[in-house]
Coordinates of C-alpha atoms and ligand atoms in Angstrom, one line a residue:
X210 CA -48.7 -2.9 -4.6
X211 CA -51.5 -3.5 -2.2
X212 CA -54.6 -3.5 -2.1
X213 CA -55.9 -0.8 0.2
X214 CA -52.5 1.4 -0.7
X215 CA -54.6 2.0 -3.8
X216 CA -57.9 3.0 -2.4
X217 CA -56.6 5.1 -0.6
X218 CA -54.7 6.9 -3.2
X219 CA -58.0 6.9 -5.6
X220 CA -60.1 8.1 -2.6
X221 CA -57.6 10.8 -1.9
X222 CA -57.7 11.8 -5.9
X223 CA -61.4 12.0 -5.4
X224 CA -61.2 14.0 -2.7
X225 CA -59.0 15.9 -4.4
X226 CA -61.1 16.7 -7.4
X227 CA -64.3 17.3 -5.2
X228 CA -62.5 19.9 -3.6
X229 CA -61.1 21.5 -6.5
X230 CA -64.9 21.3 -8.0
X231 CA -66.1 23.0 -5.0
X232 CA -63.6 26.0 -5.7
X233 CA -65.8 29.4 -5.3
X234 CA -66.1 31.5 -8.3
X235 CA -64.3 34.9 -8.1
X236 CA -67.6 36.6 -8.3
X237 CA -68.9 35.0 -5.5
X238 CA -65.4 35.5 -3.9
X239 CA -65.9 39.0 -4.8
X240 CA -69.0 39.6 -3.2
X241 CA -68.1 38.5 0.7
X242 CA -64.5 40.8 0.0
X243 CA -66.4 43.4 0.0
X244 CA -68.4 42.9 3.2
X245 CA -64.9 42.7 4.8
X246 CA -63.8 46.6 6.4
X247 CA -60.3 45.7 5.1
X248 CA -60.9 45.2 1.5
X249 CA -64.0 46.9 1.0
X250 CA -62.1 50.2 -0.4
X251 CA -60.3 48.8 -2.8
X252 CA -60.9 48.7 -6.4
X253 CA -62.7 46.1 -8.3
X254 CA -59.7 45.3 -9.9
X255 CA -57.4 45.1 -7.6
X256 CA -59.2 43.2 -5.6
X257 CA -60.1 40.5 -8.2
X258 CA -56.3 40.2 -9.2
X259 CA -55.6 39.5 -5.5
X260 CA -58.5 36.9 -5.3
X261 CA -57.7 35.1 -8.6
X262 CA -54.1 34.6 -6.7
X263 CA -55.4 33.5 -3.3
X264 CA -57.8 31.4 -5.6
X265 CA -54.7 29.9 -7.0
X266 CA -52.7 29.6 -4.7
X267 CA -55.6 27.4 -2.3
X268 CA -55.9 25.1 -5.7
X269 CA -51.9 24.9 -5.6
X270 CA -52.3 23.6 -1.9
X271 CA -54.8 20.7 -2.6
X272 CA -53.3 19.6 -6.1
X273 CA -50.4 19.2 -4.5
X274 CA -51.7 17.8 -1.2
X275 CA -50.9 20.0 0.8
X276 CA -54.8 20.2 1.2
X277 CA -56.0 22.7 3.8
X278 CA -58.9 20.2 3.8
X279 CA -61.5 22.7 3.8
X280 CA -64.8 21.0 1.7
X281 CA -67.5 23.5 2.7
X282 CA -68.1 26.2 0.1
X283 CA -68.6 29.2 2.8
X284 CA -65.5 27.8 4.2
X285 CA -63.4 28.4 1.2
X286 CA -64.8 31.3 0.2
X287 CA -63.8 32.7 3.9
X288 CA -60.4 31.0 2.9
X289 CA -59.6 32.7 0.1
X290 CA -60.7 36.3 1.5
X291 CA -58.9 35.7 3.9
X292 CA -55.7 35.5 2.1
X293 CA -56.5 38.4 -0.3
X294 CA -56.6 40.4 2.7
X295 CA -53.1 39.0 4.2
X296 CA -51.6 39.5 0.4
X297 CA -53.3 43.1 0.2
X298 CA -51.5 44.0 3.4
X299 CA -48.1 42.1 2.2
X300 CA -48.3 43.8 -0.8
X301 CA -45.6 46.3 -2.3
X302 CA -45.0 47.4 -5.8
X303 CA -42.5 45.0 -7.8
X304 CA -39.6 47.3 -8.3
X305 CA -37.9 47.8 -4.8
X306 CA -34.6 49.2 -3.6
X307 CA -32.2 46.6 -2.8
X308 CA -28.6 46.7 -1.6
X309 CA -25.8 46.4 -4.8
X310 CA -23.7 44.8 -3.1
X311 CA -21.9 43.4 -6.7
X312 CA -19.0 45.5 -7.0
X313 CA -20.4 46.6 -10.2
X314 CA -20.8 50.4 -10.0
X315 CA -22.7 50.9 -13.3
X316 CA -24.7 48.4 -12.8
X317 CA -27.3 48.0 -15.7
X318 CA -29.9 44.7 -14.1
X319 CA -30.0 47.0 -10.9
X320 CA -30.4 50.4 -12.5
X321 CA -27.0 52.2 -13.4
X322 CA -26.4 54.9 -11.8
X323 CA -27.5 56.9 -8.7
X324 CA -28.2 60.2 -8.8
X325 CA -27.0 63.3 -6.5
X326 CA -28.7 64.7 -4.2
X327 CA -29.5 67.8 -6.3
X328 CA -30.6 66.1 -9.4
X329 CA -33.6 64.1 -7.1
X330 CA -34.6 67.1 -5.9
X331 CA -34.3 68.3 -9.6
X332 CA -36.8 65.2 -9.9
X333 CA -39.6 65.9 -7.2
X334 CA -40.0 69.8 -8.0
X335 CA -40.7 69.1 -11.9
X336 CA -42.7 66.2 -10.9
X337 CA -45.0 68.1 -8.2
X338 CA -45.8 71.5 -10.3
X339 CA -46.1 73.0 -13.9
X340 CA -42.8 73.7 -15.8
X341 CA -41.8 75.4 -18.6
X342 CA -40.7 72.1 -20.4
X343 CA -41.6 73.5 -23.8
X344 CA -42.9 76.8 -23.0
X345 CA -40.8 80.1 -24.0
X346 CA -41.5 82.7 -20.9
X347 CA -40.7 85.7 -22.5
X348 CA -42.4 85.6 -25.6
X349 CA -45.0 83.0 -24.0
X350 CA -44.7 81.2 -27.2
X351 CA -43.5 77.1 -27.6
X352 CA -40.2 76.7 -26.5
X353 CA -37.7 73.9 -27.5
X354 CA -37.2 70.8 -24.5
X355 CA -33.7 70.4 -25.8
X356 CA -32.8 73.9 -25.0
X357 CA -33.0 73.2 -20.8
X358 CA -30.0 71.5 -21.4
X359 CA -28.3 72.6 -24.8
X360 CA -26.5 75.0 -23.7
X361 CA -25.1 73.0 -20.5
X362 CA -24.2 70.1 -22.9
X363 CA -22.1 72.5 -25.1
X364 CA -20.6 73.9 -22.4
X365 CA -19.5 70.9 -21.1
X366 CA -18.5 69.0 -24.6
X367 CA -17.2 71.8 -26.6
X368 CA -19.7 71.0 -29.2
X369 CA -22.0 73.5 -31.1
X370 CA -25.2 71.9 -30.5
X371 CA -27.2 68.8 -28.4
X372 CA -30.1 66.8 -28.2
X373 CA -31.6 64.4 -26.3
X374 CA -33.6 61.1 -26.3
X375 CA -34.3 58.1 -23.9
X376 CA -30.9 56.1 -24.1
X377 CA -27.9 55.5 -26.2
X378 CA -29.3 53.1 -28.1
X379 CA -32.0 55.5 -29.4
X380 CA -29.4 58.1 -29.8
X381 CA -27.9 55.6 -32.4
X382 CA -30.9 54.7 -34.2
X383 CA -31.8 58.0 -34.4
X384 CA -28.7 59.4 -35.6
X385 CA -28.1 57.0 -38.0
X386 CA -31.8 57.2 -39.5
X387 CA -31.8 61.1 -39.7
X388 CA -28.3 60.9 -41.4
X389 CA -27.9 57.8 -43.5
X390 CA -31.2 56.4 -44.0
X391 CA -30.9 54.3 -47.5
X392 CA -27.3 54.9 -47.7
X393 CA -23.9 54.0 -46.6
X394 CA -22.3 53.6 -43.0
X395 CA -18.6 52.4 -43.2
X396 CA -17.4 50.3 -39.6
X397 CA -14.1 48.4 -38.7
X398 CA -15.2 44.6 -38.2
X399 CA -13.3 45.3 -34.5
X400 CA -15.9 47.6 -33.9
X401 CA -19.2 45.1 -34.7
X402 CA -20.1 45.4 -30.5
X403 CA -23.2 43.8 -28.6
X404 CA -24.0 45.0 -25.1
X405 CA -25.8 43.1 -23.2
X406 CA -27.3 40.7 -26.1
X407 CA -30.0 43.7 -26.9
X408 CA -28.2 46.3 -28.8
X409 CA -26.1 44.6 -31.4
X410 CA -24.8 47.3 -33.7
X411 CA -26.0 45.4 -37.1
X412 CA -28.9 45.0 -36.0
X413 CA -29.1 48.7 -34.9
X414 CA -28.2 49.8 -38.2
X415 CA -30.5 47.9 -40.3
X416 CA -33.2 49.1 -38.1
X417 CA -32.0 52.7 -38.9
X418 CA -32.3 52.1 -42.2
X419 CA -28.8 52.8 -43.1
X420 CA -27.1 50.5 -44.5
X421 CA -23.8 48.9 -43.0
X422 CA -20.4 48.4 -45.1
X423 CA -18.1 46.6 -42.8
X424 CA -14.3 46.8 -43.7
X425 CA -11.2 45.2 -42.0
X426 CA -10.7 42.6 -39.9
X427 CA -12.1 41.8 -36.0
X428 CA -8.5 42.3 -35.5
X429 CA -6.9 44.3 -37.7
X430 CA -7.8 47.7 -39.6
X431 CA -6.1 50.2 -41.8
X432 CA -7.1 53.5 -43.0
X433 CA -6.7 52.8 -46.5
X434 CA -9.7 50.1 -45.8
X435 CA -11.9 53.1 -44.8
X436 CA -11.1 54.9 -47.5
X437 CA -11.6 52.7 -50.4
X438 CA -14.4 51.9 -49.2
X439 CA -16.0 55.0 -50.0
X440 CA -18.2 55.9 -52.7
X441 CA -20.9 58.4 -53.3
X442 CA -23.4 56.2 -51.2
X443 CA -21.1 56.4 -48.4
X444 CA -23.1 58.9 -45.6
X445 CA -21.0 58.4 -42.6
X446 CA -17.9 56.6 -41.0
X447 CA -18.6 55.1 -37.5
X448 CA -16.4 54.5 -35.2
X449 CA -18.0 52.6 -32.3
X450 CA -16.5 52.1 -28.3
X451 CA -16.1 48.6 -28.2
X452 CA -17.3 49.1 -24.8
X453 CA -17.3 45.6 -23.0
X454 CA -14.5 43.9 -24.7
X455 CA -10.7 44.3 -26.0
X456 CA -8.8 43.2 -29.3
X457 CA -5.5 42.5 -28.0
X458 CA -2.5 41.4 -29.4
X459 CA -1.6 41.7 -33.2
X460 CA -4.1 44.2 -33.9
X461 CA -4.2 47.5 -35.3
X462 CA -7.0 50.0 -35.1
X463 CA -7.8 53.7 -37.1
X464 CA -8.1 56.4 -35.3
X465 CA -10.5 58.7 -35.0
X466 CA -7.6 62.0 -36.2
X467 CA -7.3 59.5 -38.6
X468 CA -10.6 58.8 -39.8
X469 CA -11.7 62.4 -39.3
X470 CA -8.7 63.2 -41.9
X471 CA -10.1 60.6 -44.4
X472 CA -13.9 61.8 -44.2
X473 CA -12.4 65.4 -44.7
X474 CA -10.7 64.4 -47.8
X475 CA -13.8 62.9 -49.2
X476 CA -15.8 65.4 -47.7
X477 CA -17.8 62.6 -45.4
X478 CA -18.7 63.3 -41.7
X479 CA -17.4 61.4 -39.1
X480 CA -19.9 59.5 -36.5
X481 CA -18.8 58.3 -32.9
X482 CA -20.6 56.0 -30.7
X483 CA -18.9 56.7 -27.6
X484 CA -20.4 54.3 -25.1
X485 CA -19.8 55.7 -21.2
X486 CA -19.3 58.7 -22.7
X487 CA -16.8 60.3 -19.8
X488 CA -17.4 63.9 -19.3
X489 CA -14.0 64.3 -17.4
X490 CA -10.6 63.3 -17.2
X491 CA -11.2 60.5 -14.8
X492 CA -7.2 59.4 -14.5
X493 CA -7.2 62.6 -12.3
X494 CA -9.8 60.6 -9.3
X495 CA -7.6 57.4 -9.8
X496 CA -9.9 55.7 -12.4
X497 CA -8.3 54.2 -15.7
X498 CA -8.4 56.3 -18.8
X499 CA -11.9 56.5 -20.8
X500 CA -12.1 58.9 -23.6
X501 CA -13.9 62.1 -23.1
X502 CA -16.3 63.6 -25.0
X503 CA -14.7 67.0 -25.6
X504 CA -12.0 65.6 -26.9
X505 CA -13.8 63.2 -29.3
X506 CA -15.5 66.6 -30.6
X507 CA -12.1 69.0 -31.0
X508 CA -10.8 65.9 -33.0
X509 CA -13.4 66.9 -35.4
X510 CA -16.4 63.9 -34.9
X511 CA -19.3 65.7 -36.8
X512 CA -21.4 63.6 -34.0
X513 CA -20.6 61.9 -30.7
X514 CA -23.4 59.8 -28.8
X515 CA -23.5 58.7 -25.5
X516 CA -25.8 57.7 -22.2
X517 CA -26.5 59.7 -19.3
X518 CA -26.7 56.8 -16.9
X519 CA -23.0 55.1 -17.9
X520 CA -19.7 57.4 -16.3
X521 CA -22.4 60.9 -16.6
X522 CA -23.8 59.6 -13.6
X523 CA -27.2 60.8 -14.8
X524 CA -30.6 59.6 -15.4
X525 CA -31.2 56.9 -18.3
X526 CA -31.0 59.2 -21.5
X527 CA -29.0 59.0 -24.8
X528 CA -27.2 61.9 -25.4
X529 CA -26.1 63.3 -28.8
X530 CA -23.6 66.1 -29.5
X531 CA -22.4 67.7 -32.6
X532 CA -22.4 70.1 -35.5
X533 CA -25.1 72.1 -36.1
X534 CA -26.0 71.1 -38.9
X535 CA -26.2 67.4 -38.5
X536 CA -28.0 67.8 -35.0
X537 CA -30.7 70.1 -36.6
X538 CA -31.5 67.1 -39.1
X539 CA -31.7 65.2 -36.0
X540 CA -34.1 67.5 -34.0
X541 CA -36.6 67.7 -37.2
X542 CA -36.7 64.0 -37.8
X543 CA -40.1 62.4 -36.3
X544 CA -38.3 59.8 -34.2
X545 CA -37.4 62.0 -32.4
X546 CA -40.8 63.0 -31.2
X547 CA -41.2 59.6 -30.5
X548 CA -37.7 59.0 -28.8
X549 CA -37.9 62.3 -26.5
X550 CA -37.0 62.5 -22.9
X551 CA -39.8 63.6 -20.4
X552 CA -39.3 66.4 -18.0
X553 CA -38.5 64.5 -14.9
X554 CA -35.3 63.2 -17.3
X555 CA -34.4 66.1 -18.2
X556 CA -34.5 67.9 -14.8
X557 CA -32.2 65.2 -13.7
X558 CA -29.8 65.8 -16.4
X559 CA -29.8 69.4 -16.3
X560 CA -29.0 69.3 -12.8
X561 CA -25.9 67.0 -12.9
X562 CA -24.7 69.2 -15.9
X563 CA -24.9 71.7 -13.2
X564 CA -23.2 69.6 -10.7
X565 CA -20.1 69.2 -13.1
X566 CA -20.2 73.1 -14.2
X567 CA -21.0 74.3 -10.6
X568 CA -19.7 71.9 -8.0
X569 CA -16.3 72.9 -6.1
X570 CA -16.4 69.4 -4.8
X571 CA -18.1 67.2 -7.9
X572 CA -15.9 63.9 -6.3
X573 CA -18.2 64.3 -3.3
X574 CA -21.6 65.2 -4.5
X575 CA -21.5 63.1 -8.0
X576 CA -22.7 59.3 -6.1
X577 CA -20.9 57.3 -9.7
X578 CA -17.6 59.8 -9.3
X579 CA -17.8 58.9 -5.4
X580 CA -18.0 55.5 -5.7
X581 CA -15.4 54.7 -8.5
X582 CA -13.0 56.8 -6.7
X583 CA -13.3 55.2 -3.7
X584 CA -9.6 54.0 -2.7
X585 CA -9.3 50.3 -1.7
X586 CA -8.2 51.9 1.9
X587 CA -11.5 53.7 2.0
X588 CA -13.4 50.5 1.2
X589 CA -11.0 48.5 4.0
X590 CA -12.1 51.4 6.6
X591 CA -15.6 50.2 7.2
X592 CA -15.0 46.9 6.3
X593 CA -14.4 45.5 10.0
X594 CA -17.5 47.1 10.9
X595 CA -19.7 45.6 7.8
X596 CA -18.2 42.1 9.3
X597 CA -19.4 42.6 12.7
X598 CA -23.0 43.7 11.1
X599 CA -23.2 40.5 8.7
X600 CA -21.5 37.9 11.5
X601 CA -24.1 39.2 14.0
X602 CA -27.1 38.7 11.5
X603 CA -25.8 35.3 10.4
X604 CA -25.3 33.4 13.4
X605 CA -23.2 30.5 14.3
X606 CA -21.8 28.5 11.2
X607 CA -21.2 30.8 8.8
X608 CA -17.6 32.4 8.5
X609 CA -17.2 36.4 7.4
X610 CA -14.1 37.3 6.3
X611 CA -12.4 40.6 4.6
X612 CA -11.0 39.5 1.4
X613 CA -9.1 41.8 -1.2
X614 CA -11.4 41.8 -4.5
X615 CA -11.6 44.2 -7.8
X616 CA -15.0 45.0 -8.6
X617 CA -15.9 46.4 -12.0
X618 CA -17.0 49.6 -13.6
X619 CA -19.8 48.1 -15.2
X620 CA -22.3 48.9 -18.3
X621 CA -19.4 48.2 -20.4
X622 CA -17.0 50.6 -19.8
X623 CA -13.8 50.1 -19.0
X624 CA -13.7 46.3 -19.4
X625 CA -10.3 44.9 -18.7
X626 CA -9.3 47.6 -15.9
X627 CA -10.3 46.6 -12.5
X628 CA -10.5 48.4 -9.3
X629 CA -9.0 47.4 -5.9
X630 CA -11.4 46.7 -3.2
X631 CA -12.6 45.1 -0.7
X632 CA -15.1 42.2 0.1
X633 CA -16.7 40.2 2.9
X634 CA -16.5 36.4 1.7
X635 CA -19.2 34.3 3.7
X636 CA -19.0 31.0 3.6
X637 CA -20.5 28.0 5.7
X638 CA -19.6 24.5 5.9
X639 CA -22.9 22.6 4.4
X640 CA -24.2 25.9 2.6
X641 CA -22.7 25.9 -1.3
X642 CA -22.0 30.2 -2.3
X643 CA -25.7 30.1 -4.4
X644 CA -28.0 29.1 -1.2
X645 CA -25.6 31.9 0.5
X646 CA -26.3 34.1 -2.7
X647 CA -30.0 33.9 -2.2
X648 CA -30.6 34.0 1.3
X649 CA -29.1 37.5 1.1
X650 CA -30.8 38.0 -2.2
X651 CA -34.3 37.3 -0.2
X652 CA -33.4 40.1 1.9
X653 CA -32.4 42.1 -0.6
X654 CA -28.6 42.6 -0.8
X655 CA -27.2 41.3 -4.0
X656 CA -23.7 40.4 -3.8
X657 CA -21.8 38.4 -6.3
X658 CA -19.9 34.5 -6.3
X659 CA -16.4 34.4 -7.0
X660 CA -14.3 31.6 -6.6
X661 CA -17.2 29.4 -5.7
X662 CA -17.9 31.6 -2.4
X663 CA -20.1 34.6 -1.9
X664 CA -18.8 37.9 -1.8
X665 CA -20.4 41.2 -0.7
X666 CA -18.1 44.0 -2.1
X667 CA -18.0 47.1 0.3
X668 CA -16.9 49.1 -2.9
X669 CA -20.6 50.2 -3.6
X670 CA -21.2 49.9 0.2
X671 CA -21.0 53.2 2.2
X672 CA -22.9 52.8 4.9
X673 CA -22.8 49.4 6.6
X674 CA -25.4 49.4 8.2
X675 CA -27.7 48.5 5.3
X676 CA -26.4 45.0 6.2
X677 CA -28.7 45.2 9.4
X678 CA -31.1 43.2 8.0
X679 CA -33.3 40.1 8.8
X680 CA -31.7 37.1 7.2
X681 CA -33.2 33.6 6.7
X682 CA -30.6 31.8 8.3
X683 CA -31.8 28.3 7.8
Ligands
PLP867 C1 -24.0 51.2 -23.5 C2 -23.7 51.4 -24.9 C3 -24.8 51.6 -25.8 C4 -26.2 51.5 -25.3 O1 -26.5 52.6 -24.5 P1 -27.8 52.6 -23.6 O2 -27.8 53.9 -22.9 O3 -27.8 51.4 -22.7 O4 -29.0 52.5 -24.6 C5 -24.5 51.7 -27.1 N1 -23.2 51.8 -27.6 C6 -22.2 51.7 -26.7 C7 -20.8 51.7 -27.3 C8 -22.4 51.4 -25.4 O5 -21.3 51.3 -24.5

């Protein structure tokens, strides 16, 4: 190598280091913010996090020598300012709305479901005043939280009695805990489910404190495995959705008339983790069978448990229906004071409890009933003008096309079925579908890569014009 290649190179890392040495302290940083009008409001706080990042990012630049070669202190410290004032004006909080553009209806990374119009409004009214969450106005004594939407969760399940906590997966824990802590919980090996790697239903359980009996097979089992199983220290049978997956071919499964006529004989209740937890007959809007919950309850489960963000089309809440008896046990157990929904949950809930009890038109005003029942020839309608939207924005070199696609249900239910629909495939001749993929994720619209290309699929699109966007072509 020569000589003078070297010097350089040591004279640059010199440089380099003087430059990082002559880095400002945040105080100092601190103290010339605050002279500037634009930053002088702000907290002390805030404004130090967004220093320590301009900070941070200026070291970035001259470690990597991309060196704004700035040497003077007053210089840097006007440098860094400077950018804390562009980030303070750039900045927006971290969770944003963004364009699901997936397919995926339920879709749990980007929130699940939507909620109607009335249930939002539910929202703002509890969240700007006073409410009776727990507060009994006639006798101006404590009221109950479950009762806003007891009553509206019978109604609509044909049980006896309902509670509520934050998700499903509380519901579970919860259930289990209050009803089988230290003793027996008898489940088919088909039924041992994970969703989404964080709620893996052993696990669950020995959290609960119960403790799990597994009988059968992954494929295969009988109802004589369920019943020899049990034993005084038996507390519950489980039966458990096996949401996100199917056992198919030579397999055989109890049912829950089945099980419910076991656990009668042996005088043991019957538990059912029911996943989506469909409300409705949803065959009737075009969309494959799920089980419903009333039905799971006149077939005589003791308790059913499901979410409110899944096929409800609620808020995120774990629902849990059932005898009296069993849900009283529930109600007085401590975890649920620490598992409780707050009231802006449950004036969501309560308000698309109303929607299905109320509503002449639920298919219309329900956003997850809307959208899975959209027909692919719906979808295909205002897919031409999607196309012309996302050609415009793209430019030359890139090709839009409308594709036939099926696009999923999502959060685990209904895993096999799919639903027609249709998709814009973008492709380009030097661009591979995951630089496609995030150029469109940088503006915000997630779609999804089948096939190796990039598809936006218009099922969970219903107004184009969200794709009028800036995108970064190049
Ligand atoms: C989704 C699901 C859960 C977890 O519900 P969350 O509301 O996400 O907590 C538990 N069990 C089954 C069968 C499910 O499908």
């Amino acid at each position: 190598m020569p000589k003078h290649s070297r010097k350089t190179r040591d004279a640059d890392t010199d440089s380099r280091a003087a430059a990082i040495r002559a880095l400002p302290p945040i105080d100092e940083c601190l103290r010339a913010a605050k002279a500037n009008p634009a930053l002088a409001e702000l907290s002390r706080s805030y404004l130090k996090l967004m220093l320590q990042r301009a900070q941070a990012e200026l070291r970035a630049a001259i470690l990597s020598g991309r060196d704004p070669q700035i040497r003077d202190r007053d210089a840097m410290i006007d440098a860094v300012v400077r950018a804390a004032a562009h980030a303070v004006a750039a900045d927006e909080p971290l969770l944003r709305p963004v364009v699901n553009a997936t397919g995926v209806v339920l879709h749990t990374n980007l929130g699940r479901a939507i909620l109607a119009e009335s249930a939002i409004e539910a929202v703002e009214l509890a969240a700007r005043s006073a409410v009776n969450l727990e507060y009994d106005l006639e006798t101006g004594g404590r009221g109950d939280r479950d009762s806003i939407v007891e009553d509206e969760l019978c109604a609509l399940t044909g049980a006896e009695a309902a509670t509520v906590v934050n998700n499903n997966a509380a519901a579970v824990v919860l259930a289990l805990n209050s009803l089988a802590e230290g003793r027996e919980v008898i489940v088919s090996r088909g039924e041992m489910i994970e969703i989404g790697g964080s709620f893996r239903l052993p696990d669950v359980m020995a959290k609960s404190g119960a403790i799990l009996r597994e009988v059968g097979t992954t494929n295969r089992t009988h109802p004589n495995d369920y019943a020899d199983a049990i034993s005084p220290e038996t507390a519950l049978l489980l039966k458990v959705h096996p949401s996100n997956y199917r056992v198919v071919g030579f397999t055989s499964e109890v049912t829950l008339e089945d099980l419910v006529e076991i656990g009668r004989a042996r005088g043991v209740d019957v538990m059912e983790d029911l996943g989506a937890g469909a409300l409705i007959d949803l065959t009737e809007y075009g969309i494959p069978h799920e089980p419903i919950v009333r039905d799971r309850i006149a077939t005589g489960a003791a308790i059913v448990t499901f979410s409110g963000d899944k096929l409800l089309g609620g808020p995120q809440a774990g629902v849990i229906v059932g005898r009296p008896a069993a849900i009283d046990r529930i109600k007085r157990n401590p975890l649920k004071r620490a598992l409780r929904c707050d009231k802006l949950t449950l004036a969501a809930l309560s308000a698309t409890m109303r929607l299905y009890l109320r509503s002449g038109d639920l298919a219309h005003e329900l956003p997850t009933l809307r959208i899975l029942a959209r027909r692919a020839s719906e979808i295909g309608a205002i897919a031409p003008r999607a196309r012309e939207i996302v050609a415009e924005r793209l430019g030359d070199g890139y090709v839009v096309e409308i594709v036939d696609v099926t696009s999923q249900v999502g959060s685990g239910a209904m895993p096999v079925e799919q639903l027609k629909s249709v998709a814009l495939r973008v492709t380009h001749p030097e661009k591979s579908a995951n630089a496609i993929a995030a150029m469109f994720r940088r503006a915000r619209i997630i779609g999804r890569v089948a096939d190796d290309s990039f598809h936006l699929d218009l099922r969970t699109i219903e107004d184009p014009a969200v794709f009028s966007v800036k995108l970064e072509t190049d």
